[in-house]
């Protein structure tokens, strides 16, 4: 540490403001309880004790007002789509979206000849990470969350890129 | 009781308001005149020996070739373990069938579903509006000549 050695209290860390902001965001990704179909079961499993999503700082909230992340887990119908958009709009920024499973990504098994299913949630809200699978296993979702955390860490808040 | 015995009983009681008996469907079906469906259902529900206490489902069918729509009622009796299907035909361009909500309350949602997907109007239903599709959806998707819309609100269908 050279000249600074012993001149600072022992509980001090050095970092950049950007890194600090990003680190705090990625470590508290509160996700909104939002599941509409079978993928929701895997989401619940990911949150339960076996896969323990909490250890990534990710806990669920039952309201959009306190959520940073919406995991769209399940089939979205046209009737539901307006509600999804409304919930997303109610979340405070910065906010993130994970599309979980084929239905949320593209309409999944209901892609062809279905009058009722939205063909991908990215038609109404911007998606940050797509998790493939029908349904994806909890590991895949956790991988998606880690990917999102990496993405958040790369964000430039104050520094010009 | 066998379906054909039930059919016979209905014929004895309602005469020409009971039309065909369809033997090669499972469970066997009885075609009933639309205006009598409430009476026939009431009879099947309340008559001792029949006791069809359970309305299993109501579904719509598009008989486009005959320019008709059909409603199929699946009834079951917990007590006697027998089943029957009643069918009612109606004009495809002006489909009206009386509601049977007063007999089985569950009919309310089944009828809404048939209305939502086939456009069959159940006269007397206390809350006939779409149930699966959005309220402002146009057309009835289960009809054979339904054309998919390209867009709905701001997104592609
Ligand atoms: S992607 Fe598969 S598992 Fe997930 S909601 Fe759709 S059908 Fe269900």
Tab-separated table of C-alpha atoms and ligand atoms in Angstrom:
chain	number	residue	atom	x	y	z
A	1	UNK	CA	0.000	0.000	0.000
A	2	UNK	CA	3.038	2.282	0.036
A	3	UNK	CA	2.519	5.779	1.476
A	4	UNK	CA	-1.072	5.158	2.552
A	5	UNK	CA	-0.056	2.281	4.788
A	6	UNK	CA	-1.370	2.649	8.335
A	7	UNK	CA	-2.756	6.120	7.613
A	8	UNK	CA	-6.369	5.021	7.181
A	9	UNK	CA	-8.789	3.197	9.481
A	10	UNK	CA	-8.812	-0.574	8.914
A	11	UNK	CA	-12.456	-0.769	7.736
A	12	UNK	CA	-12.020	1.398	4.672
A	13	UNK	CA	-12.321	0.123	1.102
A	14	UNK	CA	-11.460	1.810	-2.142
A	15	UNK	CA	-13.604	1.599	-5.231
A	16	UNK	CA	-15.134	3.793	-7.882
A	17	UNK	CA	-18.565	5.352	-7.482
A	18	UNK	CA	-19.749	3.523	-10.579
A	19	UNK	CA	-18.686	0.160	-9.287
A	20	UNK	CA	-20.189	0.879	-5.908
A	21	UNK	CA	-23.560	1.862	-7.389
A	22	UNK	CA	-23.638	-1.127	-9.686
A	23	UNK	CA	-22.568	-3.474	-6.921
A	24	UNK	CA	-25.370	-2.282	-4.683
A	25	UNK	CA	-27.907	-2.647	-7.480
A	26	UNK	CA	-26.839	-6.120	-8.478
A	27	UNK	CA	-26.739	-7.293	-4.869
A	28	UNK	CA	-30.319	-6.372	-4.128
A	29	UNK	CA	-32.309	-7.500	-7.135
A	30	UNK	CA	-35.722	-7.688	-5.590
A	31	UNK	CA	-37.959	-9.409	-8.045
A	32	UNK	CA	-41.672	-9.101	-8.291
A	33	UNK	CA	-43.884	-12.095	-7.646
A	34	UNK	CA	-45.156	-12.689	-11.127
A	35	UNK	CA	-45.937	-16.092	-12.541
A	36	UNK	CA	-48.744	-17.020	-14.881
A	37	UNK	CA	-48.181	-20.643	-15.850
A	38	UNK	CA	-46.010	-23.741	-15.469
A	39	UNK	CA	-42.713	-21.795	-15.520
A	40	UNK	CA	-43.948	-20.185	-12.331
A	41	UNK	CA	-43.514	-23.486	-10.528
A	42	UNK	CA	-39.826	-23.517	-11.444
A	43	UNK	CA	-39.553	-19.919	-10.328
A	44	UNK	CA	-41.043	-20.833	-6.967
A	45	UNK	CA	-38.617	-23.725	-6.753
A	46	UNK	CA	-35.714	-21.393	-7.476
A	47	UNK	CA	-36.867	-19.195	-4.617
A	48	UNK	CA	-37.363	-22.085	-2.203
A	49	UNK	CA	-34.752	-23.603	0.103
A	50	UNK	CA	-33.212	-26.052	-2.343
A	51	UNK	CA	-31.992	-23.461	-4.825
A	52	UNK	CA	-32.168	-20.523	-2.456
A	53	UNK	CA	-32.264	-17.500	-4.729
A	54	UNK	CA	-31.911	-15.290	-1.633
A	55	UNK	CA	-28.167	-15.891	-1.542
A	56	UNK	CA	-27.812	-13.654	-4.607
A	57	UNK	CA	-29.527	-10.866	-2.731
A	58	UNK	CA	-32.610	-11.630	-4.743
A	59	UNK	CA	-35.791	-11.739	-2.732
A	60	UNK	CA	-39.339	-11.464	-3.969
A	61	UNK	CA	-41.699	-8.608	-3.302
A	62	UNK	CA	-45.418	-8.713	-3.829
A	63	UNK	CA	-45.604	-5.220	-5.246
A	64	UNK	CA	-44.100	-3.497	-8.275
A	65	UNK	CA	-43.307	-0.378	-6.207
A	66	UNK	CA	-40.426	-2.077	-4.410
A	67	UNK	CA	-39.199	-4.330	-7.188
A	68	UNK	CA	-36.138	-3.904	-9.383
A	69	UNK	CA	-36.739	-6.937	-11.501
A	70	UNK	CA	-39.727	-8.608	-13.097
A	71	UNK	CA	-39.268	-12.252	-14.027
A	72	UNK	CA	-41.984	-13.011	-16.548
A	73	UNK	CA	-42.520	-16.680	-15.783
A	74	UNK	CA	-45.237	-18.185	-17.909
A	75	UNK	CA	-47.573	-17.689	-20.810
A	76	UNK	CA	-48.805	-14.149	-21.388
A	77	UNK	CA	-52.145	-13.845	-23.112
A	78	UNK	CA	-53.348	-10.732	-24.904
A	79	UNK	CA	-55.735	-10.157	-22.049
A	80	UNK	CA	-52.863	-10.248	-19.566
A	81	UNK	CA	-50.438	-8.219	-21.671
A	82	UNK	CA	-51.892	-4.833	-20.765
A	83	UNK	CA	-51.571	-5.723	-17.084
A	84	UNK	CA	-47.962	-6.804	-17.489
A	85	UNK	CA	-47.166	-3.506	-19.117
A	86	UNK	CA	-48.916	-1.633	-16.327
A	87	UNK	CA	-46.992	-3.519	-13.647
A	88	UNK	CA	-43.740	-2.844	-15.446
A	89	UNK	CA	-44.587	0.853	-15.698
A	90	UNK	CA	-45.254	0.974	-11.965
A	91	UNK	CA	-41.784	-0.318	-11.089
A	92	UNK	CA	-39.253	2.363	-10.162
A	93	UNK	CA	-36.164	2.751	-12.344
A	94	UNK	CA	-33.652	1.287	-12.812
A	95	UNK	CA	-35.653	-1.798	-13.632
A	96	UNK	CA	-34.868	-5.060	-15.334
A	97	UNK	CA	-36.789	-7.791	-17.078
A	98	UNK	CA	-36.017	-11.480	-17.342
A	99	UNK	CA	-38.160	-13.459	-19.769
A	100	UNK	CA	-38.274	-16.948	-18.334
A	101	UNK	CA	-39.143	-19.842	-20.626
A	102	UNK	CA	-40.238	-20.209	-24.223
A	103	UNK	CA	-43.663	-18.662	-23.648
A	104	UNK	CA	-42.284	-15.402	-22.349
A	105	UNK	CA	-39.548	-15.433	-25.003
A	106	UNK	CA	-41.609	-16.180	-28.100
A	107	UNK	CA	-45.038	-17.577	-27.229
A	108	UNK	CA	-43.469	-21.032	-26.909
A	109	UNK	CA	-45.711	-23.993	-27.702
A	110	UNK	CA	-48.525	-21.541	-28.430
A	111	UNK	CA	-46.651	-19.728	-31.135
A	112	UNK	CA	-48.485	-21.280	-34.037
A	113	UNK	CA	-52.178	-20.698	-34.644
A	114	UNK	CA	-53.009	-19.269	-31.278
A	115	UNK	CA	-55.283	-16.262	-31.142
A	116	UNK	CA	-54.845	-15.715	-27.428
A	117	UNK	CA	-51.138	-15.811	-26.595
A	118	UNK	CA	-48.685	-12.944	-26.820
A	119	UNK	CA	-45.766	-14.006	-29.027
A	120	UNK	CA	-43.014	-12.863	-26.716
A	121	UNK	CA	-43.128	-10.399	-23.867
A	122	UNK	CA	-40.542	-8.216	-25.631
A	123	UNK	CA	-43.408	-6.953	-27.777
A	124	UNK	CA	-44.569	-4.878	-24.838
A	125	UNK	CA	-41.636	-4.406	-22.446
A	126	UNK	CA	-37.835	-4.402	-22.974
A	127	UNK	CA	-36.204	-7.681	-21.965
A	128	UNK	CA	-32.675	-7.807	-20.524
A	129	UNK	CA	-32.130	-11.549	-20.291
A	130	UNK	CA	-33.905	-14.401	-22.054
A	131	UNK	CA	-33.838	-17.752	-20.279
A	132	UNK	CA	-34.635	-20.559	-22.736
A	133	UNK	CA	-36.461	-23.763	-21.858
A	134	UNK	CA	-39.928	-25.153	-21.430
A	135	UNK	CA	-39.719	-24.828	-18.520
A	136	UNK	CA	-36.149	-23.791	-17.675
A	137	UNK	CA	-34.783	-25.512	-14.588
A	138	UNK	CA	-34.088	-23.350	-11.537
A	139	UNK	CA	-30.364	-23.538	-12.360
A	140	UNK	CA	-31.098	-21.935	-15.722
A	141	UNK	CA	-33.007	-19.121	-14.061
A	142	UNK	CA	-30.194	-18.587	-11.572
A	143	UNK	CA	-27.792	-18.480	-14.501
A	144	UNK	CA	-30.037	-15.825	-16.025
A	145	UNK	CA	-29.902	-13.788	-12.833
A	146	UNK	CA	-26.117	-14.032	-12.716
A	147	UNK	CA	-26.014	-12.894	-16.352
A	148	UNK	CA	-28.178	-9.943	-15.418
A	149	UNK	CA	-25.870	-9.126	-12.513
A	150	UNK	CA	-22.908	-9.141	-14.892
A	151	UNK	CA	-24.816	-6.839	-17.177
A	152	UNK	CA	-25.551	-4.471	-14.322
A	153	UNK	CA	-21.879	-4.426	-13.304
A	154	UNK	CA	-20.906	-3.251	-16.779
A	155	UNK	CA	-23.198	-0.241	-16.648
A	156	UNK	CA	-21.558	3.202	-16.742
A	157	UNK	CA	-23.353	5.615	-14.445
A	158	UNK	CA	-20.969	8.548	-14.044
A	159	UNK	CA	-17.963	7.577	-16.099
A	160	UNK	CA	-18.210	8.359	-19.789
A	161	UNK	CA	-17.663	5.209	-21.805
B	1	UNK	CA	-79.742	-46.070	-16.479
B	2	UNK	CA	-78.685	-46.441	-20.108
B	3	UNK	CA	-78.776	-43.417	-22.388
B	4	UNK	CA	-81.347	-44.988	-24.698
B	5	UNK	CA	-83.709	-45.544	-21.754
B	6	UNK	CA	-83.270	-41.929	-20.744
B	7	UNK	CA	-83.983	-40.918	-24.326
B	8	UNK	CA	-87.153	-43.010	-24.330
B	9	UNK	CA	-88.262	-41.430	-21.090
B	10	UNK	CA	-87.676	-37.972	-22.550
B	11	UNK	CA	-89.608	-38.834	-25.708
B	12	UNK	CA	-92.556	-40.100	-23.644
B	13	UNK	CA	-92.596	-36.913	-21.715
B	14	UNK	CA	-91.641	-34.239	-24.247
B	15	UNK	CA	-92.740	-35.935	-27.492
B	16	UNK	CA	-91.581	-34.195	-30.655
B	17	UNK	CA	-89.518	-31.645	-28.761
B	18	UNK	CA	-86.924	-34.395	-28.438
B	19	UNK	CA	-85.289	-34.921	-31.803
B	20	UNK	CA	-82.557	-37.394	-32.732
B	21	UNK	CA	-80.829	-39.929	-30.578
B	22	UNK	CA	-77.140	-40.226	-31.482
B	23	UNK	CA	-76.070	-43.748	-30.715
B	24	UNK	CA	-72.517	-43.664	-31.975
B	25	UNK	CA	-71.305	-40.873	-29.732
B	26	UNK	CA	-69.941	-41.463	-26.270
B	27	UNK	CA	-71.772	-40.817	-24.043
B	28	UNK	CA	-74.835	-41.076	-26.299
B	29	UNK	CA	-76.430	-37.779	-27.175
B	30	UNK	CA	-79.986	-36.563	-27.396
B	31	UNK	CA	-80.815	-33.643	-29.684
B	32	UNK	CA	-83.304	-31.345	-28.027
B	33	UNK	CA	-85.357	-28.505	-29.395
B	34	UNK	CA	-83.714	-25.251	-28.288
B	35	UNK	CA	-86.805	-23.732	-26.719
B	36	UNK	CA	-87.273	-26.763	-24.450
B	37	UNK	CA	-83.768	-27.064	-23.095
B	38	UNK	CA	-84.593	-25.492	-19.721
B	39	UNK	CA	-87.559	-27.761	-19.199
B	40	UNK	CA	-85.655	-30.877	-20.243
B	41	UNK	CA	-82.707	-30.017	-18.031
B	42	UNK	CA	-85.000	-29.260	-15.114
B	43	UNK	CA	-86.680	-32.617	-15.585
B	44	UNK	CA	-83.361	-34.465	-15.726
B	45	UNK	CA	-82.106	-32.680	-12.652
B	46	UNK	CA	-85.129	-33.071	-10.409
B	47	UNK	CA	-86.983	-36.197	-11.509
B	48	UNK	CA	-86.545	-39.088	-9.044
B	49	UNK	CA	-84.492	-41.774	-10.736
B	50	UNK	CA	-82.661	-39.237	-12.934
B	51	UNK	CA	-81.005	-36.846	-10.483
B	52	UNK	CA	-78.506	-35.316	-12.888
B	53	UNK	CA	-77.079	-33.098	-10.191
B	54	UNK	CA	-73.848	-32.382	-11.994
B	55	UNK	CA	-73.374	-30.217	-15.055
B	56	UNK	CA	-70.057	-31.496	-16.364
B	57	UNK	CA	-69.596	-29.032	-19.193
B	58	UNK	CA	-71.179	-26.896	-21.848
B	59	UNK	CA	-69.370	-26.631	-25.141
B	60	UNK	CA	-69.994	-24.985	-28.448
B	61	UNK	CA	-69.626	-26.644	-31.849
B	62	UNK	CA	-69.511	-24.898	-35.208
B	63	UNK	CA	-71.556	-26.735	-37.836
B	64	UNK	CA	-70.560	-24.359	-40.573
B	65	UNK	CA	-71.703	-26.583	-43.431
B	66	UNK	CA	-75.262	-26.631	-42.095
B	67	UNK	CA	-75.035	-22.957	-41.206
B	68	UNK	CA	-75.653	-23.829	-37.578
B	69	UNK	CA	-74.030	-23.613	-34.194
B	70	UNK	CA	-74.530	-26.304	-31.615
B	71	UNK	CA	-74.348	-26.361	-27.847
B	72	UNK	CA	-73.560	-29.652	-26.111
B	73	UNK	CA	-74.470	-30.135	-22.460
B	74	UNK	CA	-72.759	-32.963	-20.598
B	75	UNK	CA	-74.746	-34.052	-17.588
B	76	UNK	CA	-73.849	-36.606	-14.951
B	77	UNK	CA	-75.499	-38.120	-11.946
B	78	UNK	CA	-73.337	-38.807	-8.918
B	79	UNK	CA	-76.074	-40.891	-7.386
B	80	UNK	CA	-76.966	-43.169	-10.295
B	81	UNK	CA	-73.627	-43.005	-12.112
B	82	UNK	CA	-75.236	-42.333	-15.469
B	83	UNK	CA	-74.360	-39.745	-18.055
B	84	UNK	CA	-76.049	-38.073	-20.961
B	85	UNK	CA	-75.291	-35.432	-23.538
B	86	UNK	CA	-77.944	-33.001	-24.692
B	87	UNK	CA	-77.431	-31.090	-27.914
B	88	UNK	CA	-79.158	-27.975	-29.072
B	89	UNK	CA	-78.825	-26.494	-32.530
B	90	UNK	CA	-79.235	-22.866	-33.370
B	91	UNK	CA	-78.953	-20.594	-36.359
B	92	UNK	CA	-75.360	-19.625	-37.082
B	93	UNK	CA	-76.248	-16.077	-38.041
B	94	UNK	CA	-78.469	-15.407	-35.054
B	95	UNK	CA	-77.496	-17.887	-32.365
B	96	UNK	CA	-79.778	-17.722	-29.339
B	97	UNK	CA	-80.151	-20.418	-26.679
B	98	UNK	CA	-81.896	-19.992	-23.310
B	99	UNK	CA	-79.649	-20.035	-20.258
B	100	UNK	CA	-79.774	-22.925	-17.785
B	101	UNK	CA	-78.066	-20.894	-15.090
B	102	UNK	CA	-81.051	-21.214	-12.757
B	103	UNK	CA	-80.548	-24.987	-12.640
B	104	UNK	CA	-76.783	-25.214	-12.242
B	105	UNK	CA	-74.985	-22.044	-11.253
B	106	UNK	CA	-71.797	-23.277	-12.879
B	107	UNK	CA	-73.546	-22.872	-16.215
B	108	UNK	CA	-72.882	-19.155	-15.945
B	109	UNK	CA	-69.179	-19.478	-16.713
B	110	UNK	CA	-69.599	-22.276	-19.272
B	111	UNK	CA	-72.067	-20.152	-21.175
B	112	UNK	CA	-69.767	-17.167	-21.024
B	113	UNK	CA	-67.034	-19.331	-22.494
B	114	UNK	CA	-69.248	-20.523	-25.350
B	115	UNK	CA	-70.273	-16.927	-25.937
B	116	UNK	CA	-66.662	-15.786	-25.886
B	117	UNK	CA	-65.415	-18.358	-28.395
B	118	UNK	CA	-68.467	-19.011	-30.598
B	119	UNK	CA	-70.653	-15.949	-30.136
B	120	UNK	CA	-73.624	-17.969	-28.941
B	121	UNK	CA	-76.000	-15.743	-27.004
B	122	UNK	CA	-77.509	-17.332	-23.926
B	123	UNK	CA	-80.737	-15.473	-23.284
B	124	UNK	CA	-81.205	-14.740	-19.620
B	125	UNK	CA	-77.600	-15.304	-18.531
B	126	UNK	CA	-76.989	-12.791	-15.761
B	127	UNK	CA	-73.467	-11.838	-16.806
B	128	UNK	CA	-72.886	-12.631	-20.455
B	129	UNK	CA	-69.511	-11.099	-21.303
B	130	UNK	CA	-66.206	-12.445	-22.541
B	131	UNK	CA	-64.318	-14.604	-20.083
B	132	UNK	CA	-61.038	-15.704	-21.705
B	133	UNK	CA	-60.415	-13.015	-24.275
B	134	UNK	CA	-60.144	-9.274	-23.629
B	135	UNK	CA	-63.443	-7.379	-23.567
B	136	UNK	CA	-62.620	-5.424	-26.704
B	137	UNK	CA	-61.602	-8.480	-28.742
B	138	UNK	CA	-63.305	-8.788	-32.090
B	139	UNK	CA	-64.787	-11.981	-33.486
B	140	UNK	CA	-65.190	-15.474	-32.142
B	141	UNK	CA	-61.974	-17.487	-32.530
B	142	UNK	CA	-63.451	-20.991	-32.462
B	143	UNK	CA	-65.668	-20.363	-35.469
B	144	UNK	CA	-64.351	-22.069	-38.559
B	145	UNK	CA	-64.329	-18.917	-40.664
B	146	UNK	CA	-62.546	-16.818	-38.038
B	147	UNK	CA	-59.774	-14.647	-39.446
B	148	UNK	CA	-56.868	-13.881	-37.140
B	149	UNK	CA	-56.269	-10.190	-36.594
B	150	UNK	CA	-52.789	-8.901	-37.422
B	151	UNK	CA	-52.522	-6.495	-34.513
B	152	UNK	CA	-54.111	-6.051	-31.134
B	153	UNK	CA	-53.575	-2.807	-29.233
B	154	UNK	CA	-49.935	-1.958	-29.916
B	155	UNK	CA	-48.506	-5.377	-30.612
B	156	UNK	CA	-48.602	-8.172	-33.190
B	157	UNK	CA	-50.883	-11.124	-32.667
C	1	LIG	S1	-42.473	-22.146	-21.509
C	1	LIG	FE1	-43.345	-24.191	-21.230
C	1	LIG	S2	-43.221	-24.511	-19.019
C	1	LIG	FE2	-43.018	-22.318	-19.367
C	1	LIG	S3	-45.057	-21.464	-19.197
C	1	LIG	FE3	-44.703	-21.936	-21.352
C	1	LIG	S4	-45.523	-23.979	-21.634
C	1	LIG	FE4	-45.260	-23.668	-19.453
